[in-house]
Amino acid sequence: MRWLSASLLATALAIAAKPCQAQNSTYHNPVLPGWHSDPSCTRVNGTFFCATSTFIAFPGIPIYASTDLLHWKLISHAWNRESQLPGISWNTWGQQDGMYAPTLRHRDGEFYLICEYLGQSDGTVGVVFKTADPFDDAAWSDPVVFRPEKIDPDLFWDDDGKVYVATQGIILQELDLETGELSQPPISLWNGTGGVWPEGPHIYQKDGWHWLLIAEGGTATDHSITIARARNITGPYEAYENNPILTNRGTDEYFQTVGHGDLFQDTEGNWWGMCLATRSGPEFEIFPMGREASLGNMSGWALPEASRDVPGDGPFNSDPDEYDFTGEDAAIPKHFVYWRVPREETFSSTADGLQIIPSRNNLTGIPESNTDGVLSGRQGLAFVGRRQTDTLFTFSVDVSFAPTTPGQEAGITVFLTQLNHIDLGIVFPEEQEESGASTKLSFRTRSIGTVAAPEPKLIEVPNAWLDAPIRLEIQAADTTEYTLLAMPASDPDARMVIGTASAALVSGGAGNFVGSLVGAYATCNGLGTGTECPEGGVAHFTRWRYHGDAQYISATESVPSR
Ligand SMILES: *[C@@H]1O[C@H](CO)[C@@H](O)[C@H](O)[C@H]1NC(C)=O
Ligand SMILES: *[C@@H]1O[C@H](CO)[C@@H](O)[C@H](O)[C@H]1NC(C)=O
Ligand SMILES: *[C@@H]1O[C@H](CO)[C@@H](O)[C@H](O)[C@H]1NC(C)=O
Ligand SMILES: *[C@@H]1O[C@H](CO)[C@@H](O)[C@H](O)[C@H]1NC(C)=O
Ligand SMILES: *[C@@H]1O[C@H](CO)[C@@H](O)[C@H](O)[C@H]1NC(C)=O
Ligand SMILES: *[C@@H]1O[C@H](CO)[C@@H](O)[C@H](O)[C@H]1NC(C)=O
């Protein structure tokens, strides 16, 4: 990917001449690998802050901080507690509804995060969260709520102090930040250069102009970024003659769907942009990590000095995981996410490790059902995961699980949506019961996804492995396939391959806006009543490990994970 040309962008923004840098920097995209779509970024003092979309995942809208633009630490989530938006998560059934396309800004000592939550029966809910301390989840406010007509809100303060929200269209309204009231009727600012869906607007002021940066052409391989400017915020806007200023449309680049970006300056006055891109090549078939955040230009202005000296208690996005979850105080790490707000009792740290109480709904459930609250998965999945942040990686976790009833299952998964996941479970199989056999504890692979899934596979757990923790492992040993393995935790050399599955299963389809997570789950596959599974089937997880092995930067080249 490259900004069409950073110098054109510079002309478009009329960037003032700056002192020559001794040397330009080169680096590899994506700088925020793994599912990080619609990045919006700002700088305060020497620290850059970025927010990205999370749809129905919870906690939502991660805030990352960096001083060097390459090492991004997760510092908080703007939406981090049910009480900020009571009931909204469990009312959402679309896999790609929820919280998306944020704008992050800083003004007079406060950070503002504006976003919209889609998929409520009474329409889209606009939200503005505020904090003076973005390093603390609890400091993020309850939102001021507004009722937008279109998606992708920007937040902009004009010189006269008026506050504006621009949204898809591109339309403009004034917003009262105390009451959420929007001025009517919306003003049409610009329809873009003719691509479908002019959206993702951001307005900047510079040199007496209002600059309107937008995404257009749709979010797939025709995606692009264009720009226009006007003296008056309400227009008329004149389009830049060399639009689009950024796209990989019509190319055979590995990084596709390049678009939906935001611009900001470093302390030297250099302009930088962050946008989304998909590592799919023009075939656009295999891209399990979905839309990732990239920084243009790959060879451009000198980067700020490399540093991991960033406050906050979350991990850096590219760090490996090493969590044992033993001891009462082994908190669930900050970058772990759930599919919707979890049921309160589902996850806890115990002396035996991370305990997951099974949910009646499995990872698929009945996702299209808006009527069955529990089996649809709307009341949370008993699943917790972290982003797949590397093209090649190894993820493993030790499971202690002693089910008593056929259907009870615990395992690990590559999860994109309820309709796209690849599971390796330990189960008392219903299949054997149905065929009249005495059920024996077994490994089972099951998947569902964008392409035809392989047949489920059932392999009995060897007798010698029973009554002790079992290590389940997922490897992406190449770019196209996951390998699912099992071994006794005490004897990893005895590993067995249980199955393989194509990464195309978790690319696009019902999840073309989101990206894969890897994690652990427990379910009783629909048995029981209400929210209750039959007794037993509680799983304990210890020794959680995730290690990135390589990042692909083109169809054929990779670099070691950072
Ligand atoms: C930025 O620097 C100013 C002056 O040192 C300080 O008062 C302010 O708290 C800093 N802001 C942030 C968000 O760090
Ligand atoms: C954008 O298109 C709409 C619908 O055709 C039109 O009403 C509006 O005036 C256009 N806006 C601008 C700024 O040209
Ligand atoms: C900007 O346009 C609005 C009407 O759209 C007008 O009322 C206002 O005076 C204009 N401001 C300037 C500075 O020209
Ligand atoms: C350094 O990067 C900037 C911004 O991308 C560009 O304008 C300039 O030409 C580059 N200089 C060199 C020596 O490559
Ligand atoms: C932008 O990056 C590309 C790819 O690294 C490089 O060829 C080009 O010279 C860069 N442009 C500028 C203006 O630095
Ligand atoms: C998941 O549970 C539903 C019932 O809630 C069941 O129909 C389905 O077969 C189960 N398994 C999968 C892989 O969906």
XYZ file of C-alpha atoms and ligand atoms in Angstrom:
646
model
C 0.000 0.000 0.000
C 1.119 3.521 -0.481
C -0.443 6.903 -0.241
C -0.877 7.653 -3.937
C 2.076 9.869 -3.377
C 2.906 11.537 -0.133
C 4.065 14.592 -2.049
C 0.681 14.943 -3.780
C -0.909 14.642 -0.386
C 1.463 17.300 0.820
C 0.427 19.591 -2.015
C -3.216 18.869 -1.360
C -2.788 19.891 2.237
C -0.483 22.798 1.371
C 1.982 21.637 3.942
C 4.466 24.298 4.889
C 8.088 23.585 4.079
C 9.853 21.955 6.960
C 13.519 21.515 7.796
C 15.152 18.609 5.975
C 15.261 15.356 7.909
C 18.619 13.641 7.986
C 17.042 10.387 6.868
C 13.570 9.104 6.043
C 12.288 6.027 7.829
C 11.078 2.766 6.379
C 8.827 0.295 8.162
C 6.333 -2.471 7.461
C 2.579 -2.150 7.423
C 0.233 -2.819 9.014
C 1.494 -0.936 12.077
C -1.588 -2.077 14.021
C -1.918 -5.663 12.748
C -5.033 -7.765 13.352
C -8.628 -6.610 13.195
C -8.388 -2.785 13.499
C -10.744 -1.137 11.038
C -11.643 2.531 10.559
C -8.734 3.962 12.558
C -9.134 7.501 13.895
C -6.116 9.127 15.489
C -4.990 12.295 17.191
C -1.869 13.537 18.952
C -1.580 15.194 22.345
C 1.875 16.449 23.293
C 4.273 13.699 22.193
C 1.755 10.843 22.271
C -0.409 9.557 19.432
C -3.797 8.017 20.227
C -5.894 5.835 17.886
C -9.362 4.287 18.174
C -10.785 1.529 15.933
C -14.152 -0.136 15.234
C -15.358 -3.198 17.165
C -18.968 -3.859 15.991
C -20.650 -6.226 18.511
C -17.421 -7.256 20.267
C -17.129 -6.086 23.868
C -15.402 -4.184 25.385
C -15.650 -1.860 22.406
C -13.561 0.873 20.786
C -10.010 0.169 21.951
C -7.780 3.197 22.503
C -4.119 2.665 21.594
C -1.241 4.996 22.500
C 2.201 5.294 20.913
C 5.070 7.758 20.903
C 6.822 6.299 17.834
C 3.847 5.343 15.580
C 4.995 1.704 15.508
C 4.581 0.382 19.068
C 0.902 0.725 20.005
C -0.144 -0.013 23.576
C -3.769 -0.769 24.404
C -4.596 1.776 27.132
C -8.393 1.576 27.517
C -11.724 0.907 25.832
C -14.123 3.848 25.485
C -17.094 1.419 25.863
C -16.057 -0.810 28.731
C -19.098 -1.367 31.003
C -22.686 -2.399 30.440
C -23.962 0.561 32.475
C -22.701 3.021 29.818
C -25.408 1.768 27.414
C -27.740 -0.480 29.404
C -29.334 -3.323 27.463
C -28.069 -2.255 24.064
C -25.660 -5.162 23.482
C -28.190 -7.927 24.199
C -30.689 -6.199 21.909
C -28.371 -6.600 18.914
C -28.457 -9.678 16.742
C -26.700 -8.681 13.479
C -23.135 -9.976 13.428
C -21.868 -6.690 11.990
C -24.131 -4.255 13.799
C -22.851 -2.555 16.899
C -20.250 0.124 17.501
C -18.381 1.337 14.458
C -16.432 4.073 12.668
C -15.329 6.244 15.603
C -13.655 9.643 15.566
C -11.184 10.434 18.357
C -10.381 14.084 19.135
C -8.835 16.113 21.963
C -9.972 19.564 23.022
C -9.368 21.694 26.130
C -7.938 18.831 28.187
C -10.604 16.275 27.268
C -10.657 13.386 24.808
C -13.898 12.964 22.856
C -14.856 9.706 21.165
C -17.847 9.976 18.864
C -19.299 6.792 17.384
C -22.546 5.150 16.334
C -24.160 1.916 17.487
C -26.173 0.171 14.758
C -28.804 -2.534 14.944
C -31.316 -1.266 17.511
C -34.993 -1.570 16.579
C -35.527 2.147 17.193
C -32.665 3.220 14.939
C -29.001 4.093 15.168
C -27.714 5.406 18.480
C -25.055 8.124 18.263
C -22.741 8.320 21.268
C -20.109 10.773 22.528
C -17.856 9.425 25.307
C -15.501 11.814 27.115
C -12.479 11.486 29.362
C -9.612 13.535 30.752
C -7.659 10.305 31.345
C -7.672 7.891 28.389
C -5.375 5.512 30.314
C -8.209 4.515 32.647
C -11.322 2.583 31.530
C -13.353 3.887 34.448
C -12.636 7.511 33.511
C -14.558 7.228 30.228
C -17.948 8.873 30.744
C -21.376 7.519 30.082
C -22.209 8.752 26.585
C -24.199 11.765 25.493
C -26.644 10.175 23.043
C -27.736 11.660 19.695
C -29.943 10.345 16.885
C -28.086 10.507 13.570
C -29.528 9.844 10.134
C -26.325 8.458 8.628
C -23.254 6.499 9.783
C -19.558 7.374 10.359
C -19.675 10.524 12.535
C -16.838 13.068 12.552
C -16.460 15.624 15.328
C -15.141 19.082 14.475
C -14.928 22.400 16.322
C -14.931 25.457 14.069
C -13.170 28.721 14.930
C -16.378 30.238 16.252
C -16.652 27.376 18.798
C -19.529 25.669 16.996
C -19.397 21.853 17.118
C -20.191 19.912 13.948
C -20.886 16.299 13.096
C -20.341 15.252 9.476
C -21.614 11.804 8.486
C -21.987 9.567 5.444
C -23.435 11.402 2.480
C -21.524 13.704 3.172
C -23.862 15.744 5.356
C -23.211 18.228 8.171
C -25.136 19.054 11.348
C -24.353 21.073 14.433
C -24.279 18.990 17.611
C -25.047 20.167 21.126
C -22.494 18.230 23.203
C -24.567 18.629 26.374
C -27.963 17.489 25.075
C -27.158 15.526 21.896
C -29.462 17.780 19.868
C -28.642 17.936 16.135
C -29.438 20.949 13.943
C -31.957 20.374 11.127
C -32.074 19.998 8.225
C -28.624 18.489 7.502
C -26.504 20.412 4.989
C -25.145 18.463 2.005
C -21.396 19.152 1.851
C -20.007 16.993 -0.939
C -20.993 13.833 -2.801
C -17.412 12.773 -3.436
C -15.988 12.138 -6.878
C -18.573 9.575 -7.983
C -17.611 6.439 -6.058
C -20.396 4.662 -4.156
C -20.880 5.385 -0.464
C -19.108 8.663 0.228
C -18.521 8.133 3.967
C -16.013 8.120 6.820
C -15.615 11.927 6.727
C -13.055 13.871 8.761
C -12.802 17.655 8.675
C -9.552 19.533 9.418
C -8.751 23.224 9.405
C -5.491 24.465 7.941
C -4.283 27.664 6.271
C -7.753 29.217 6.196
C -9.377 26.184 4.553
C -11.687 23.431 5.776
C -10.378 20.130 4.398
C -12.872 17.303 4.017
C -11.263 13.851 3.813
C -13.638 11.000 2.951
C -13.734 7.332 1.940
C -15.598 6.346 -1.218
C -15.952 3.478 -3.694
C -17.294 0.956 -1.169
C -15.317 -0.856 1.475
C -14.001 -3.657 -0.765
C -11.330 -3.517 -3.454
C -12.615 -0.219 -4.948
C -12.153 1.593 -1.631
C -10.329 4.935 -1.756
C -9.693 8.232 0.002
C -10.549 11.560 -1.610
C -10.332 15.158 -0.410
C -12.038 18.505 -1.007
C -11.764 21.954 0.571
C -13.877 25.022 1.305
C -13.355 28.355 3.029
C -16.685 28.045 4.829
C -17.426 24.791 6.661
C -20.825 24.631 4.970
C -19.233 24.825 1.516
C -19.029 25.073 -1.388
C -16.349 22.334 -1.420
C -13.964 22.039 -4.355
C -12.576 18.563 -5.040
C -8.810 18.132 -5.319
C -8.001 17.625 -9.001
C -5.769 14.592 -8.430
C -8.237 12.556 -6.369
C -8.153 9.866 -5.127
C -5.206 10.702 -2.911
C -5.012 7.094 -1.718
C -6.220 3.802 -3.217
C -5.040 0.391 -4.350
C -8.084 -0.008 -6.594
C -7.325 -1.884 -9.806
C -3.863 -2.962 -8.653
C -2.433 -6.376 -7.836
C -1.042 -5.123 -4.512
C -1.181 -7.475 -1.497
C -2.753 -4.665 0.570
C -6.282 -4.127 -0.798
C -9.405 -2.160 0.314
C -7.121 0.735 1.256
C -9.295 3.568 2.536
C -11.194 5.096 5.459
C -8.377 7.093 7.003
C -7.630 9.958 9.350
C -4.805 12.533 9.287
C -2.732 13.959 12.134
C 0.596 15.720 12.687
C 3.677 14.715 14.640
C 5.504 17.170 16.899
C 7.740 18.162 13.955
C 4.698 19.267 11.971
C 4.798 16.284 9.547
C 1.423 14.994 8.449
C 0.693 11.284 8.831
C -2.308 9.212 7.856
C -3.726 6.030 9.310
C -6.185 3.983 7.219
C -7.554 0.466 6.898
C -6.260 -2.165 4.480
C -6.807 -5.891 3.948
C -3.929 -8.272 3.284
C -5.748 -10.274 0.638
C -4.202 -9.587 -2.743
C -6.639 -8.763 -5.571
C -8.147 -12.287 -5.299
C -9.747 -11.098 -2.030
C -10.426 -14.645 -0.833
C -8.158 -15.258 2.144
C -7.830 -12.471 4.721
C -8.697 -13.873 8.150
C -7.397 -10.791 9.963
C -9.872 -8.614 8.088
C -9.287 -4.882 7.983
C -6.077 -3.774 9.665
C -4.697 -0.313 10.398
C -1.836 0.939 8.256
C 0.297 4.022 8.310
C 1.314 5.692 5.075
C 3.927 6.294 3.618
C 5.972 3.148 4.165
C 9.059 5.113 3.301
C 8.483 8.674 4.269
C 9.050 11.220 7.005
C 11.443 10.204 9.736
C 9.488 8.409 12.455
C 9.660 9.722 16.003
C 12.304 7.948 18.096
C 11.467 4.267 18.739
C 10.126 3.800 22.236
C 8.030 1.481 24.378
C 7.881 4.115 27.094
C 4.104 4.602 27.060
C 2.003 4.816 30.222
C -0.965 2.516 30.831
C -1.336 -1.100 31.909
C -2.428 -2.876 28.711
C -0.169 -4.910 26.419
C 1.305 -3.606 23.170
C -0.764 -4.854 20.233
C 2.109 -6.946 18.864
C 3.187 -8.507 22.159
C 2.811 -12.275 22.667
C 0.450 -13.643 25.342
C 1.737 -15.571 28.329
C -1.030 -15.926 30.888
C -1.423 -18.753 33.388
C -4.637 -17.491 35.051
C -3.662 -19.188 38.281
C -4.388 -17.497 41.580
C -7.542 -15.699 42.565
C -6.318 -12.371 41.225
C -5.366 -13.459 37.697
C -7.448 -10.824 35.933
C -8.638 -11.306 32.372
C -6.151 -9.376 30.198
C -7.223 -6.012 28.830
C -7.061 -7.033 25.157
C -9.359 -10.058 25.550
C -12.801 -9.528 24.004
C -16.209 -11.181 24.085
C -18.946 -11.490 21.477
C -21.439 -9.043 23.044
C -21.498 -8.185 26.745
C -20.875 -11.497 28.549
C -23.260 -13.039 31.080
C -21.954 -11.956 34.451
C -21.197 -15.405 35.870
C -19.617 -16.891 32.723
C -15.958 -15.941 33.206
C -13.990 -15.882 36.438
C -10.469 -16.335 37.709
C -10.196 -19.252 40.112
C -7.412 -21.189 41.793
C -7.840 -23.723 38.953
C -7.400 -21.123 36.204
C -9.759 -19.157 33.993
C -13.178 -20.726 34.568
C -15.750 -20.698 31.783
C -19.288 -21.740 32.661
C -20.806 -23.184 29.476
C -23.515 -21.322 27.602
C -26.492 -23.205 26.137
C -25.797 -21.544 22.819
C -22.678 -22.859 21.121
C -20.500 -20.523 19.019
C -23.019 -20.745 16.153
C -26.249 -20.852 18.128
C -29.156 -19.722 16.010
C -27.711 -16.367 14.955
C -30.532 -15.373 12.617
C -33.126 -15.821 15.369
C -34.240 -12.593 16.956
C -36.775 -14.431 19.081
C -34.744 -16.955 21.029
C -32.692 -14.689 23.248
C -30.508 -17.411 24.694
C -29.906 -19.794 21.780
C -29.388 -16.912 19.337
C -26.305 -15.940 21.319
C -27.720 -12.495 22.001
C -27.112 -12.928 25.733
C -23.418 -13.504 25.239
C -21.309 -16.432 24.069
C -19.208 -18.345 26.601
C -16.193 -17.404 24.474
C -13.260 -15.100 25.129
C -10.535 -14.336 22.607
C -7.825 -12.027 21.371
C -7.168 -10.764 17.870
C -5.162 -12.851 15.420
C -2.447 -10.239 14.998
C 0.033 -12.238 12.887
C -0.187 -14.036 9.551
C 1.610 -17.011 11.086
C 1.186 -17.744 14.781
C 0.789 -20.468 17.394
C -1.971 -20.309 19.999
C -2.380 -22.892 22.733
C -4.102 -23.293 26.069
C -4.351 -26.081 28.658
C -7.885 -27.293 29.373
C -9.172 -29.176 32.418
C -12.591 -30.505 31.527
C -14.600 -33.471 32.839
C -18.009 -33.472 31.164
C -20.745 -35.830 32.307
C -23.425 -35.413 29.609
C -23.228 -35.872 25.831
C -23.214 -32.419 24.224
C -21.034 -30.762 26.854
C -17.996 -29.304 25.121
C -15.004 -27.042 25.776
C -12.324 -25.988 23.338
C -10.530 -23.383 21.307
C -11.516 -21.603 18.124
C -10.622 -19.221 15.336
C -13.705 -17.019 15.468
C -14.798 -14.336 12.982
C -18.590 -14.361 13.556
C -21.194 -16.867 14.739
C -21.364 -17.977 11.087
C -17.590 -18.154 10.571
C -15.523 -20.167 13.023
C -13.182 -23.154 13.216
C -13.465 -25.100 16.471
C -11.404 -27.773 18.188
C -13.416 -29.087 21.127
C -13.247 -31.775 23.750
C -16.701 -33.317 23.935
C -18.805 -36.214 25.074
C -20.160 -36.656 21.554
C -23.893 -36.726 20.882
C -23.065 -38.562 17.636
C -21.891 -41.679 19.476
C -24.931 -41.641 21.742
C -27.232 -41.426 18.719
C -25.533 -44.407 17.101
C -26.006 -46.422 20.324
C -22.296 -46.549 21.159
C -21.135 -45.836 24.701
C -19.845 -42.289 24.517
C -16.131 -41.755 24.971
C -14.485 -38.403 25.568
C -13.347 -37.209 22.142
C -11.699 -34.420 20.214
C -14.033 -32.870 17.680
C -13.321 -30.379 14.915
C -16.269 -28.473 13.525
C -16.345 -25.384 11.361
C -18.738 -23.149 9.533
C -17.859 -20.279 7.238
C -17.646 -18.431 3.967
C -16.705 -21.542 1.965
C -17.828 -25.169 2.352
C -16.667 -26.484 5.723
C -14.761 -29.771 6.046
C -16.749 -32.659 7.585
C -16.613 -32.644 11.400
C -13.990 -35.052 12.724
C -14.195 -37.117 15.904
C -11.118 -38.727 17.467
C -11.248 -40.446 20.856
C -9.033 -38.985 23.567
C -6.345 -41.643 24.248
C -6.898 -43.355 27.600
C -3.469 -42.305 28.832
C -4.438 -38.634 28.377
C -7.589 -38.775 30.514
C -7.872 -37.152 33.945
C -5.125 -34.582 33.271
C -5.021 -31.199 31.514
C -4.978 -31.395 27.744
C -3.241 -28.777 25.618
C -5.190 -27.651 22.562
C -3.302 -25.743 19.893
C -4.011 -23.820 16.690
C -1.212 -23.076 14.283
C -1.244 -20.942 11.188
C 1.801 -22.532 9.644
C 1.059 -21.042 6.235
C -1.148 -18.202 4.975
C -4.049 -20.368 3.824
C -4.728 -22.996 6.496
C -5.033 -23.572 10.227
C -3.828 -26.805 11.854
C -5.641 -28.007 14.978
C -3.619 -30.102 17.425
C -4.009 -31.787 20.816
C -1.496 -33.186 23.300
C -1.241 -34.005 26.983
C -0.153 -30.813 28.747
C 2.528 -32.866 30.479
C 3.854 -34.422 27.259
C 3.684 -32.018 24.288
C 5.810 -34.421 22.216
C 2.810 -36.763 22.029
C 0.940 -34.186 19.941
C -1.643 -35.311 17.393
C -3.014 -33.344 14.464
C -6.797 -33.499 14.853
C -7.660 -31.582 11.686
C -6.988 -28.705 9.336
C -9.264 -25.988 7.973
C -8.980 -23.324 5.312
C -8.510 -19.703 6.391
C -11.096 -18.817 3.711
C -13.756 -20.067 6.181
C -13.018 -17.060 8.402
C -12.469 -14.508 5.605
C -15.304 -12.225 4.462
C -18.754 -13.819 4.255
C -20.866 -12.806 7.255
C -17.792 -11.055 8.662
C -16.418 -8.865 5.892
C -16.049 -5.880 8.260
C -14.525 -7.735 11.191
C -11.397 -9.849 11.781
C -10.555 -13.169 13.390
C -10.120 -13.753 17.088
C -8.528 -16.829 18.652
C -9.754 -17.990 22.031
C -11.504 -20.463 24.310
C -15.138 -21.495 24.780
C -17.487 -23.831 26.667
C -21.004 -24.864 25.635
C -23.632 -27.570 26.175
C -24.879 -27.268 22.563
C -28.490 -26.322 23.292
C -29.189 -28.774 26.163
C -30.878 -27.496 29.324
C -33.449 -24.732 29.693
C -33.476 -20.958 29.969
C -29.882 -19.862 30.425
C -28.942 -23.026 32.335
C -26.937 -25.941 30.937
C -27.223 -29.353 32.610
C -25.047 -29.660 35.715
C -21.293 -30.019 35.088
C -19.323 -29.205 31.976
C -17.478 -26.274 33.564
C -14.042 -25.805 31.944
C -10.822 -24.405 33.400
C -8.109 -22.919 31.223
C -4.460 -22.334 32.168
C -1.186 -21.647 30.355
C -2.639 -19.454 27.585
C 0.049 -18.749 24.976
C -0.060 -16.741 21.747
C 3.126 -16.151 19.750
C 3.347 -14.418 16.405
C 5.748 -16.127 14.017
C 5.612 -13.982 10.852
C 3.836 -11.129 9.117
C 3.275 -11.344 5.378
C 3.966 -8.012 3.660
C 3.286 -9.293 0.154
C 1.895 -12.510 -1.297
C 5.357 -14.054 -1.155
C 7.403 -12.093 1.399
C 7.235 -12.171 5.174
C 9.059 -10.513 8.028
C 9.407 -11.831 11.586
C 6.589 -10.740 13.891
C 7.593 -7.703 15.957
C 0.226 17.950 27.609
O 1.201 18.815 28.150
C 0.673 19.829 28.982
C 1.813 20.783 29.340
O 2.894 20.043 29.863
C 0.045 19.172 30.206
O -0.512 20.169 31.042
C -1.042 18.231 29.750
O -1.570 17.539 30.846
C -0.516 17.238 28.753
N -1.647 16.482 28.227
C -1.680 15.163 28.151
C -2.929 14.527 27.682
O -0.718 14.472 28.437
C -25.463 15.554 -3.419
O -26.464 14.779 -4.068
C -27.776 15.053 -3.601
C -28.712 14.069 -4.288
O -28.525 14.092 -5.661
C -28.137 16.501 -3.912
O -29.414 16.789 -3.404
C -27.124 17.386 -3.211
O -27.360 18.731 -3.530
C -25.713 17.032 -3.624
N -24.777 17.797 -2.790
C -23.857 18.584 -3.285
C -23.019 19.356 -2.296
O -23.640 18.691 -4.468
C -20.860 30.378 5.845
O -22.089 29.991 5.224
C -23.243 30.288 5.991
C -24.466 29.787 5.235
O -24.257 28.506 4.804
C -23.357 31.787 6.228
O -24.454 32.038 7.065
C -22.074 32.293 6.858
O -22.104 33.704 6.924
C -20.856 31.873 6.070
N -19.644 32.261 6.801
C -18.621 32.857 6.248
C -17.449 33.158 7.143
O -18.618 33.154 5.067
C 11.048 11.741 2.788
O 9.636 11.568 2.920
C 8.868 12.670 2.547
C 7.404 12.367 2.857
O 7.010 11.129 2.373
C 9.089 12.980 1.077
O 8.378 14.158 0.721
C 10.584 13.170 0.809
O 10.792 13.272 -0.571
C 11.375 11.997 1.326
N 12.808 12.254 1.194
C 13.670 11.356 0.762
C 15.106 11.789 0.748
O 13.305 10.241 0.392
C 6.075 6.308 -0.593
O 6.402 4.951 -0.414
C 6.767 4.312 -1.576
C 6.943 2.858 -1.234
O 7.877 2.698 -0.228
C 8.033 4.941 -2.150
O 8.388 4.300 -3.348
C 7.766 6.399 -2.436
O 8.944 7.019 -2.830
C 7.260 7.081 -1.184
N 6.876 8.434 -1.527
C 7.382 9.468 -0.907
C 6.957 10.769 -1.434
O 8.136 9.374 0.030
C -25.140 -25.484 18.020
O -26.351 -25.454 18.743
C -27.533 -25.567 17.971
C -28.725 -25.548 18.894
O -28.707 -24.399 19.674
C -27.513 -26.839 17.151
O -28.612 -26.841 16.298
C -26.210 -26.937 16.349
O -26.154 -28.162 15.721
C -25.032 -26.800 17.268
N -23.748 -26.945 16.570
C -23.268 -26.148 15.625
C -21.931 -26.415 15.067
O -23.908 -25.215 15.207
